[in-house]
CSV table of C-alpha atoms in Angstrom, one decimal:
chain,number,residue,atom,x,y,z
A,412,UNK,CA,-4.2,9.6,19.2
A,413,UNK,CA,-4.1,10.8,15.7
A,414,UNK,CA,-8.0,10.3,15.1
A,415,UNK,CA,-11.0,9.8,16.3
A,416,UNK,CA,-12.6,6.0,16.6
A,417,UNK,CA,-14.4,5.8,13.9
A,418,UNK,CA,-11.6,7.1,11.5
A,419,UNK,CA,-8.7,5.2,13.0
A,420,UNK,CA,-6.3,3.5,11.2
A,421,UNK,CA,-5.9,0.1,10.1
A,422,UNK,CA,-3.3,-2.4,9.1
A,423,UNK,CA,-4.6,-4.3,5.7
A,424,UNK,CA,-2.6,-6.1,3.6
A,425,UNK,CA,0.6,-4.3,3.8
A,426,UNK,CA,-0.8,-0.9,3.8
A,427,UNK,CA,-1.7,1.1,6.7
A,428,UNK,CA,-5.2,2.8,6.0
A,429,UNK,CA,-9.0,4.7,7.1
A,430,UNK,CA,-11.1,2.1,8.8
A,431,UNK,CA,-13.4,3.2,6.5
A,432,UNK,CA,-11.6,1.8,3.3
A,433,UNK,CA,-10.8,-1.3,5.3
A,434,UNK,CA,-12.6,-3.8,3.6
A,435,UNK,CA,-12.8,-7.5,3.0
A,436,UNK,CA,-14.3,-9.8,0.1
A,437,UNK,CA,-17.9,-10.6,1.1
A,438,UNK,CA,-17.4,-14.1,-0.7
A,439,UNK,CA,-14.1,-15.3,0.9
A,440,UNK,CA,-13.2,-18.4,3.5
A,441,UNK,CA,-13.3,-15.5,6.6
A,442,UNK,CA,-16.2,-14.0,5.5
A,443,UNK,CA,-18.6,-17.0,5.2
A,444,UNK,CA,-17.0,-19.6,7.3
A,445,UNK,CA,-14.9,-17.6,9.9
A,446,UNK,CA,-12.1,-19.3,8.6
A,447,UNK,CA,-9.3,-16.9,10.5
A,448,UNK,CA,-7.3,-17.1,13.6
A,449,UNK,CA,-6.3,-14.0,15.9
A,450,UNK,CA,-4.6,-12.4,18.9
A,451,UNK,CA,-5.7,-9.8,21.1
A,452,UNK,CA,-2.7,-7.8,22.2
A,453,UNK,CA,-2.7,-5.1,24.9
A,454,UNK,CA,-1.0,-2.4,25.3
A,455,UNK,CA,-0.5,0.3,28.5
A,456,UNK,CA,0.3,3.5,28.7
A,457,UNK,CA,3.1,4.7,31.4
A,458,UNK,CA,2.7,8.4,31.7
A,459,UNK,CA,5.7,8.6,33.9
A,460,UNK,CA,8.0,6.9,31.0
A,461,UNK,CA,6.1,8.5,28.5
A,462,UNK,CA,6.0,5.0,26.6
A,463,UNK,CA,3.1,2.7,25.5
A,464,UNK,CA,4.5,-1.2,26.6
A,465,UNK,CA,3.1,-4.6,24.7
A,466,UNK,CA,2.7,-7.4,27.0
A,467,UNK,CA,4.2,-10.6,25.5
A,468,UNK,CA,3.8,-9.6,22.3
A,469,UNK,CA,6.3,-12.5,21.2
A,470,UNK,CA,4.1,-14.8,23.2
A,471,UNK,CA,1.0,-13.8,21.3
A,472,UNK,CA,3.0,-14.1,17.7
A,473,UNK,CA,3.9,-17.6,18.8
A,474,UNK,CA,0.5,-18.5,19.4
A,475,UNK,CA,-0.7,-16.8,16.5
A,476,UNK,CA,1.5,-19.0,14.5
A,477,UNK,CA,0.5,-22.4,16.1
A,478,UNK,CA,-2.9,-21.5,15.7
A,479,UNK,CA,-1.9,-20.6,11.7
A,480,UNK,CA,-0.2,-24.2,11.6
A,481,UNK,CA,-3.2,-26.1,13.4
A,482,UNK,CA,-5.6,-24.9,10.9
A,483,UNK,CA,-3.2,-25.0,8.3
A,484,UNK,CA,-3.2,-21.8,6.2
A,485,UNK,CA,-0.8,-20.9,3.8
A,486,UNK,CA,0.4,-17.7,5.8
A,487,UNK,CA,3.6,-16.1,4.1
A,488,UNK,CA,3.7,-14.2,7.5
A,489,UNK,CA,7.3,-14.5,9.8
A,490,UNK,CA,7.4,-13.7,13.2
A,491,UNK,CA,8.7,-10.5,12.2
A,492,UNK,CA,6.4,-9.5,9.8
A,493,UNK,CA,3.9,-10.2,12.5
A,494,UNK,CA,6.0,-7.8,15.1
A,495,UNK,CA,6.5,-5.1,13.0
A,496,UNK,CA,3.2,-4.6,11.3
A,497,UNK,CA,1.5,-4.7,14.9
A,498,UNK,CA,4.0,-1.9,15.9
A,499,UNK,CA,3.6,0.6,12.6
A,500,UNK,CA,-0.3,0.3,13.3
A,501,UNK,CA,0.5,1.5,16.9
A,502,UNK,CA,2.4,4.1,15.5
A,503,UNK,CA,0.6,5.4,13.2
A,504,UNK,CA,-2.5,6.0,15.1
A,505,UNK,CA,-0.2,7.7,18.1
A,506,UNK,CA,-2.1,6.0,21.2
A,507,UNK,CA,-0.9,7.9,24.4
A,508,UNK,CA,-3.4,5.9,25.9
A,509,UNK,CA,-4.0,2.1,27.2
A,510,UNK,CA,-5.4,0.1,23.6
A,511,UNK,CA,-6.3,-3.6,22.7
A,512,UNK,CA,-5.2,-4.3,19.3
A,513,UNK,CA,-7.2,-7.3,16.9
A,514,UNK,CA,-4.2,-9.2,14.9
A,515,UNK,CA,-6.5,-11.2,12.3
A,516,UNK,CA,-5.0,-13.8,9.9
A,517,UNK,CA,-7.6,-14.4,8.0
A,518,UNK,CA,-8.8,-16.8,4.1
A,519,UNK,CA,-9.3,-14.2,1.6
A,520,UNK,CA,-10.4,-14.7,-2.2
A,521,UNK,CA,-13.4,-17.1,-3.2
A,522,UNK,CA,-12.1,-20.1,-1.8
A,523,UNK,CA,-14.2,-22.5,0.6
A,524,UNK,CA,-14.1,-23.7,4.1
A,525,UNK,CA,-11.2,-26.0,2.9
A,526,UNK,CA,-9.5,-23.6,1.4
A,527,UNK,CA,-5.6,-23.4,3.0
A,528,UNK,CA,-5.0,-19.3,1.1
A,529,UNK,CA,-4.5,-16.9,0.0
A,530,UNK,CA,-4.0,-15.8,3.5
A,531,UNK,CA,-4.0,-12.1,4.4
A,532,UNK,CA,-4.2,-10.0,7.6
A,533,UNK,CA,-5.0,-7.0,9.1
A,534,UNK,CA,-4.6,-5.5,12.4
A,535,UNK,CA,-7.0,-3.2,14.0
A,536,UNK,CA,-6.2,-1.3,17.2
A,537,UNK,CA,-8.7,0.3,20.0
A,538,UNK,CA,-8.6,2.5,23.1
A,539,UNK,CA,-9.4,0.4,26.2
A,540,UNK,CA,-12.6,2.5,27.5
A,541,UNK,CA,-14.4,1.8,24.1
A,542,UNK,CA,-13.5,-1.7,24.2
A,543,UNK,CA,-16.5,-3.9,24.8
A,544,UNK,CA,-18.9,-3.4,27.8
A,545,UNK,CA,-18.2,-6.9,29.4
A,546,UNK,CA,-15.0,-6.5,29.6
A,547,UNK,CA,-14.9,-3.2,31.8
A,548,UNK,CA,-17.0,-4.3,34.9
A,549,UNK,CA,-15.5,-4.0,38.5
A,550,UNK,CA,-16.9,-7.8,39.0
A,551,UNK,CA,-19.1,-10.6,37.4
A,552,UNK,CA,-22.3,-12.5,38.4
A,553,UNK,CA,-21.6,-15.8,36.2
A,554,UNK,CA,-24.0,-18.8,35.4
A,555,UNK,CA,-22.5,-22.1,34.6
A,556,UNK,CA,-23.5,-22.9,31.2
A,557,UNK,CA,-26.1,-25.4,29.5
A,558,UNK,CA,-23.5,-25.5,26.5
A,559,UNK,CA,-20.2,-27.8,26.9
A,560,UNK,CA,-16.9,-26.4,26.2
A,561,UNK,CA,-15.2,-27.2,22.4
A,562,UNK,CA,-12.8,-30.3,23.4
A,563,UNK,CA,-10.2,-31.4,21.3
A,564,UNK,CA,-11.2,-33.7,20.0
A,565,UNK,CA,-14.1,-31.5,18.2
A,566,UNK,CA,-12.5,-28.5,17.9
A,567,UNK,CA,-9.7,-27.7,19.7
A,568,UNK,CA,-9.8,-24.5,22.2
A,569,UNK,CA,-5.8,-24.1,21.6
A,570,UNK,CA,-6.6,-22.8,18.1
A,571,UNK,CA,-7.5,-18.6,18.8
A,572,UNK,CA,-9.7,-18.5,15.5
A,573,UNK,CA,-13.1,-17.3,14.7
A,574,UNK,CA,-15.1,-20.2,14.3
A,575,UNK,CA,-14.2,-21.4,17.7
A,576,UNK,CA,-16.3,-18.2,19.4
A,577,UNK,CA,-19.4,-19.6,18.5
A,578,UNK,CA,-19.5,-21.5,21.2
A,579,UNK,CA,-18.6,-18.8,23.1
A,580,UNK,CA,-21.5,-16.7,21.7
A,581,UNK,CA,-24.2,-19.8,22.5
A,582,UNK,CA,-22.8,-19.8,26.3
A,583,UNK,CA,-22.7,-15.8,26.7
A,584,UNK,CA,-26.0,-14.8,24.8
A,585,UNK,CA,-27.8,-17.7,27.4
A,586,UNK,CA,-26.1,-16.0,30.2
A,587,UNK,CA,-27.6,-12.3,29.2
A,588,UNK,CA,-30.7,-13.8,28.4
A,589,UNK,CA,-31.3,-14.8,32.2
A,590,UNK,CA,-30.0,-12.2,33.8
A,591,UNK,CA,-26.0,-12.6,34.4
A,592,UNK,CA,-22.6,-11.0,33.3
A,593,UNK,CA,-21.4,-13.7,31.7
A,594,UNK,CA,-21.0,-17.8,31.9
A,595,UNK,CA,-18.4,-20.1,33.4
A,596,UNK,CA,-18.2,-23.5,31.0
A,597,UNK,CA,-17.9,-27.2,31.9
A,598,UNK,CA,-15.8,-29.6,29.4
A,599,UNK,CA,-17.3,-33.0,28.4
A,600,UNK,CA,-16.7,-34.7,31.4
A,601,UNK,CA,-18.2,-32.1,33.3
A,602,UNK,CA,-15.6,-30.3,35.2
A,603,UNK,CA,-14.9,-26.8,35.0
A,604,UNK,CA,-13.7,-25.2,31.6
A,605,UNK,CA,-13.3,-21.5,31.4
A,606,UNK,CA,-15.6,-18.8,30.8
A,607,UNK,CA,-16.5,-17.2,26.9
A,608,UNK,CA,-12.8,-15.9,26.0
A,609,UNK,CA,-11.2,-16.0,29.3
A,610,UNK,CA,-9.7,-18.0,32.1
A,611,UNK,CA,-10.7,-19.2,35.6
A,612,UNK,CA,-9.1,-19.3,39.0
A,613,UNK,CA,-10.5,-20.1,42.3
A,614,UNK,CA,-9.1,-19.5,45.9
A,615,UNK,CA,-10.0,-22.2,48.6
A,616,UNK,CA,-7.7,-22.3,52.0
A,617,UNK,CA,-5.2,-19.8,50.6
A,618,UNK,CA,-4.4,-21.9,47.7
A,619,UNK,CA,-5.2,-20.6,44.0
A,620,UNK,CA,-6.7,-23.2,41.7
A,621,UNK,CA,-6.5,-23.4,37.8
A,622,UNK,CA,-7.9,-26.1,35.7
A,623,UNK,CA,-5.4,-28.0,33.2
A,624,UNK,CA,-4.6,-27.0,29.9
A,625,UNK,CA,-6.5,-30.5,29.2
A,626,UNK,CA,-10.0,-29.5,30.4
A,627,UNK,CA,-10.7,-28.0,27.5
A,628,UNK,CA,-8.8,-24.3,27.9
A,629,UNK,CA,-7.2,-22.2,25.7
A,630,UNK,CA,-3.7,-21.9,26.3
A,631,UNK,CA,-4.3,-18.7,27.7
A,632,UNK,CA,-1.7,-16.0,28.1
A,633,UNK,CA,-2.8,-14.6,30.5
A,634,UNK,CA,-3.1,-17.5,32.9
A,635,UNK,CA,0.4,-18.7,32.4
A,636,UNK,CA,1.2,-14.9,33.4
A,637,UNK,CA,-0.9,-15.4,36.3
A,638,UNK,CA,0.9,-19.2,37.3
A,639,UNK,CA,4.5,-17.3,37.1
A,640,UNK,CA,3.9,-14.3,39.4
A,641,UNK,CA,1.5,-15.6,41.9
A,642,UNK,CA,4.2,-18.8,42.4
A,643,UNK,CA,6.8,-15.7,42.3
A,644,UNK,CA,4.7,-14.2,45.1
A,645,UNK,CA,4.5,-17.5,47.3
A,646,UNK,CA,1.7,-18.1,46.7
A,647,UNK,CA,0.3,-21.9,46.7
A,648,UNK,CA,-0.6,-22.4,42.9
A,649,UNK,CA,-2.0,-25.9,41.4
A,650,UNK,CA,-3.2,-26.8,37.5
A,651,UNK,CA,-5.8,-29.7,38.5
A,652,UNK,CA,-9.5,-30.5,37.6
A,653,UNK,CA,-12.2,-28.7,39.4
A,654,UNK,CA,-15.6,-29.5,39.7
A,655,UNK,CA,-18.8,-27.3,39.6
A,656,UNK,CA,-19.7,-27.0,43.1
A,657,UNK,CA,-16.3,-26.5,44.1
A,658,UNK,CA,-16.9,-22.9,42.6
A,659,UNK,CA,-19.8,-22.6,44.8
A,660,UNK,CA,-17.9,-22.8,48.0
A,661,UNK,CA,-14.7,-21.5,46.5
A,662,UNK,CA,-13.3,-18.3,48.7
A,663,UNK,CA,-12.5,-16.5,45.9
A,664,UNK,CA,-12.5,-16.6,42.1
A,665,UNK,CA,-11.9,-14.8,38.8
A,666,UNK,CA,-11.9,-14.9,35.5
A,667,UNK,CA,-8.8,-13.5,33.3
A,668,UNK,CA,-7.3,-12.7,29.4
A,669,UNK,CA,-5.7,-10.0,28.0
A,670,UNK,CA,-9.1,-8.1,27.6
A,671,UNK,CA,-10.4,-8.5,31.0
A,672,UNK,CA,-7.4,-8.4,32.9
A,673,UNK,CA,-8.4,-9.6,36.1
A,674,UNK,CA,-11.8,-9.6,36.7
A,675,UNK,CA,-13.3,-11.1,40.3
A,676,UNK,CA,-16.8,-13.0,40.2
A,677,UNK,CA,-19.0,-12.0,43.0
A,678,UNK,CA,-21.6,-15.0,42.2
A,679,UNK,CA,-21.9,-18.3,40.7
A,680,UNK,CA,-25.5,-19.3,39.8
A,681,UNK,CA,-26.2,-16.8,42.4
A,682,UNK,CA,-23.9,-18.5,45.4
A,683,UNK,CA,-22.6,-15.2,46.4
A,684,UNK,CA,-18.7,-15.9,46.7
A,685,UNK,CA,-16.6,-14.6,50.0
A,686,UNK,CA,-19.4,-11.6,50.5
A,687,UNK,CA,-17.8,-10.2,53.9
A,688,UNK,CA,-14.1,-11.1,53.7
A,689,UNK,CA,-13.5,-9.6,50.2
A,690,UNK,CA,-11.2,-10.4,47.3
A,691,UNK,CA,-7.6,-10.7,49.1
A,692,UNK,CA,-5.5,-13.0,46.7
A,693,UNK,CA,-7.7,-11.8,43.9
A,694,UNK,CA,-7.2,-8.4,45.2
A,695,UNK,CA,-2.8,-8.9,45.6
A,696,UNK,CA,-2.5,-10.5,42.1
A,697,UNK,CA,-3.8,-8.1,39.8
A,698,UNK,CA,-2.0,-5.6,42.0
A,699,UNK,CA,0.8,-7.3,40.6
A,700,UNK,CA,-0.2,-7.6,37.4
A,701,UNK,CA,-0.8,-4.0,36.9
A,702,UNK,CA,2.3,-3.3,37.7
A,703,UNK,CA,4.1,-5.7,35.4
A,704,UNK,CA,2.0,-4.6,32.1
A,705,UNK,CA,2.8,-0.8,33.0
A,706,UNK,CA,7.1,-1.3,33.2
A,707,UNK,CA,6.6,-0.9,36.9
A,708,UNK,CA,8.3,-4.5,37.9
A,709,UNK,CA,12.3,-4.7,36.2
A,710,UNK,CA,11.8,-8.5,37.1
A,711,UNK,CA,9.7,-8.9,34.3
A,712,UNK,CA,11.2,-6.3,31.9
A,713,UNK,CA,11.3,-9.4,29.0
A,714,UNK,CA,7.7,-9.3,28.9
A,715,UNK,CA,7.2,-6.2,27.8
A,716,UNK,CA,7.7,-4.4,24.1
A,717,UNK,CA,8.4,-0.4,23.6
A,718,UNK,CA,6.4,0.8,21.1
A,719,UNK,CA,8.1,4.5,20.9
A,720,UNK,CA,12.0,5.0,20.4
A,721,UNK,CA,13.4,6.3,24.1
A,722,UNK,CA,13.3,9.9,24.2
């Protein structure tokens, strides 16, 4: 890494630049409304390859981009213009070293909250161990959440912008208030969402359990990685509905996204989950998945994008 934290560098409109010159209009759409979408993109280190690997960074553009159309912005962006900005930030800041990288597309100017442009973007990379607190814990003590989950019919959870968070916020500031990690959210009809930014399994008889992409989820990344390798693995895997007290006698569960990987949770309003037999599925699949993101698994070469030319 070229610079410290607090002076890295920045992608902002088309220029590479300080963090500290990084700035945004005070007045504009993103500023005062949150009118932006995003991806978080990871990236990990191999030391033995002596290369820094992307995982599905042509997933996350994709997304970024339906998110873009959903809320309808004006975004002169291409997928390629996407791609290659995110790789000359990279680049620029030489990380030798696992990162999570912030791609905002964001309202700029001194429009309003209706306001389709001008659309601008920056990108704005990080090394993992000063990433957020929540997201580095060995396990989670979650709380199910007063506050529903956005449905779409509201506000849908498959648009990744800033807006959406707040209720994210509401759910995770109530959860740190009493006394937990973080929160686990039901949807309308009171089954089981996700948690604030992140995905939920459960394990009951050796079967791992998802709820559908219609329970009010993000189309998470991160889950449809999980879906593919844990089937690749034999292991039983179903998308259904799940209801709250099936996470309090659930053998196992986690919560997952590109920032907290996998992350087990030990307790669900303080039901202690499988306290003497441990994590094994949990325990197997991010096994797996640590593999994959570090270019340890040829399988699933596709997934991954080289940030530095082969030496």
């Amino acid at each position: 890494m070229k610079t410290d934290v607090e002076n890295r560098l920045i992608w902002l409109d088309g220029k590479i630049v300080n963090i500290k010159d990084a700035t945004v209009n005070i007045l504009s759409p993103t500023a005062q409304f949150g009118l932006n979408v995003f991806e978080g993109i990871r990236c990990y280190w191999n030391e033995e390859k002596k290369q820094l690997f992307a995982f599905r960074l042509d997933d996350h553009h994709k997304r970024l981009q339906r998110s873009i159309k959903l809320l309808q912005l004006d975004s002169p962006y291409s997928l390629s213009d996407l791609k290659n900005a995110f790789i000359d930030v990279v680049k620029a800041n030489d990380y030798r070293e696992d990162i999570a990288v912030r791609q905002t597309v964001f309202v700029d100017g001194f429009g309003s909250w209706g306001s389709e442009g001008p659309v601008n973007m920056f990108l704005s990379p990080i090394p993992k161990a000063k990433y957020s607190a929540e997201y580095n814990k060995k396990s989670l003590r979650c709380c199910i959440s007063s506050w529903r989950r956005i449905s779409d019919s509201v506000l849908s959870p498959r648009i990744k912008c800033g807006a959406n968070y707040i209720n994210s916020r509401m759910a995770q500031r109530e959860a740190l208030r009493n006394g937990y990690d973080t929160t686990i959210f039901l949807n309308d009809a009171g089954k089981v969402a996700e948690g604030p930014g992140s995905c939920l399994f459960i394990v009951k008889n050796g079967t791992l359990i998802t709820p559908l992409l219609t329970d009010s989820v993000l189309e998470s990344i991160t889950r449809d990685t999980i879906i593919k390798i844990a089937r690749d693995m034999g292991i039983e895997t179903i998308e259904r509905s799940i209801d709250r007290t099936e996470l309090y006698t659930a053998d196992e569960a986690f919560l997952c996204g590109s920032a907290m990987e996998i992350t087990p949770v030990c307790s669900v309003d303080k039901y202690t989950i499988m306290e003497s037999c441990g994590n094994k599925i949990t325990d197997l699949i991010y096994k797996q998945y640590m593999g994959i993101v570090l270019g340890r698994d040829k399988k699933y070469e596709s997934w991954l994008t080289e940030i530095y030319e082969s030496e």
